């Protein structure tokens, strides 16, 4: 998706959320429904994640680092713990 398409998708999500709350405007934290885990539960989390991780991706490309892979491994190893805590 282009940057404009990503922005339009995020704006549409915000408008839908605001309408659901009976308001015209919402702040970013209100879109997440309980923090990052709320975003991860939604099907439309990819554009938000891409936006949040873009600086990390750019840093990896510029500096030949693997910070994104480090984050990926952290989530892979810690997500099971999060699921366990949510099931309790």
Short mmCIF file of C-alpha atoms in Angstrom, two decimals:
data_model
loop_
_atom_site.label_atom_id
_atom_site.label_comp_id
_atom_site.label_asym_id
_atom_site.label_seq_id
_atom_site.Cartn_x
_atom_site.Cartn_y
_atom_site.Cartn_z
CA UNK A 1 0.00 0.00 0.00
CA UNK A 2 1.09 3.51 -0.59
CA UNK A 3 1.52 5.95 2.25
CA UNK A 4 -1.68 7.74 1.26
CA UNK A 5 -3.65 4.47 1.18
CA UNK A 6 -2.30 3.55 4.64
CA UNK A 7 -3.29 6.96 5.99
CA UNK A 8 -6.76 6.67 4.49
CA UNK A 9 -7.24 3.22 6.03
CA UNK A 10 -6.16 4.46 9.46
CA UNK A 11 -8.41 7.51 9.18
CA UNK A 12 -11.34 5.30 8.22
CA UNK A 13 -10.72 3.10 11.27
CA UNK A 14 -10.60 6.19 13.48
CA UNK A 15 -13.85 7.51 12.02
CA UNK A 16 -15.59 4.16 12.58
CA UNK A 17 -14.34 4.02 16.17
CA UNK A 18 -15.45 7.60 16.83
CA UNK A 19 -18.89 6.86 15.39
CA UNK A 20 -19.13 3.82 17.64
CA UNK A 21 -18.42 6.04 20.63
CA UNK A 22 -20.90 8.68 19.45
CA UNK A 23 -18.17 11.25 18.87
CA UNK A 24 -16.54 13.00 15.93
CA UNK A 25 -12.91 12.50 17.01
CA UNK A 26 -10.85 9.87 18.84
CA UNK A 27 -7.25 9.87 20.04
CA UNK A 28 -4.83 7.14 18.97
CA UNK A 29 -4.92 5.30 22.33
CA UNK A 30 -8.69 4.95 21.95
CA UNK A 31 -8.19 3.07 18.69
CA UNK A 32 -6.15 0.36 20.33
CA UNK A 33 -8.83 -0.89 22.76
CA UNK A 34 -6.47 -1.71 25.57
CA UNK A 35 -2.98 -1.05 24.32
CA UNK A 36 -0.87 -2.92 21.82
CA UNK A 37 -2.60 -6.23 22.50
CA UNK A 38 -5.88 -4.68 21.41
CA UNK A 39 -4.28 -3.68 18.11
CA UNK A 40 -2.78 -7.11 17.60
CA UNK A 41 -6.20 -8.71 17.92
CA UNK A 42 -7.57 -6.67 15.04
CA UNK A 43 -7.28 -7.75 11.42
CA UNK A 44 -6.24 -4.23 10.43
CA UNK A 45 -3.19 -4.12 12.71
CA UNK A 46 -0.67 -4.41 9.87
CA UNK A 47 -0.78 -0.74 8.78
CA UNK A 48 -0.45 0.42 12.39
CA UNK A 49 2.44 -1.97 13.07
CA UNK A 50 4.15 -0.94 9.85
CA UNK A 51 3.90 2.71 10.86
CA UNK A 52 5.25 2.03 14.35
CA UNK A 53 8.13 -0.12 13.06
CA UNK A 54 9.12 2.01 10.05
CA UNK A 55 11.96 3.80 11.88
CA UNK A 56 13.33 0.44 13.03
CA UNK A 57 13.14 -0.95 9.48
CA UNK A 58 14.90 2.13 8.12
CA UNK A 59 17.61 1.87 10.79
CA UNK A 60 18.23 -1.79 9.93
CA UNK A 61 18.55 -0.92 6.24
CA UNK A 62 20.90 2.02 6.86
CA UNK A 63 23.09 0.40 9.51
CA UNK A 64 22.95 -3.25 8.40
CA UNK A 65 21.54 -4.27 11.80
CA UNK A 66 18.90 -6.86 12.64
CA UNK A 67 16.86 -5.03 15.26
CA UNK A 68 13.57 -5.95 13.56
CA UNK A 69 14.53 -9.62 13.76
CA UNK A 70 15.30 -9.12 17.46
CA UNK A 71 11.81 -7.68 18.00
CA UNK A 72 10.28 -10.55 16.00
CA UNK A 73 12.06 -13.12 18.19
CA UNK A 74 11.06 -11.32 21.37
CA UNK A 75 7.40 -11.48 20.36
CA UNK A 76 7.71 -15.10 19.29
CA UNK A 77 9.15 -16.05 22.67
CA UNK A 78 6.92 -13.87 24.82
CA UNK A 79 3.55 -14.09 23.11
CA UNK A 80 2.89 -17.54 24.58
CA UNK A 81 3.28 -16.03 28.05
CA UNK A 82 0.83 -13.25 27.20
CA UNK A 83 -1.73 -15.77 25.91
CA UNK A 84 -1.34 -17.83 29.07
CA UNK A 85 -1.97 -14.79 31.29
CA UNK A 86 -5.02 -13.75 29.28
CA UNK A 87 -6.55 -17.23 29.59
CA UNK A 88 -6.40 -17.14 33.39
#
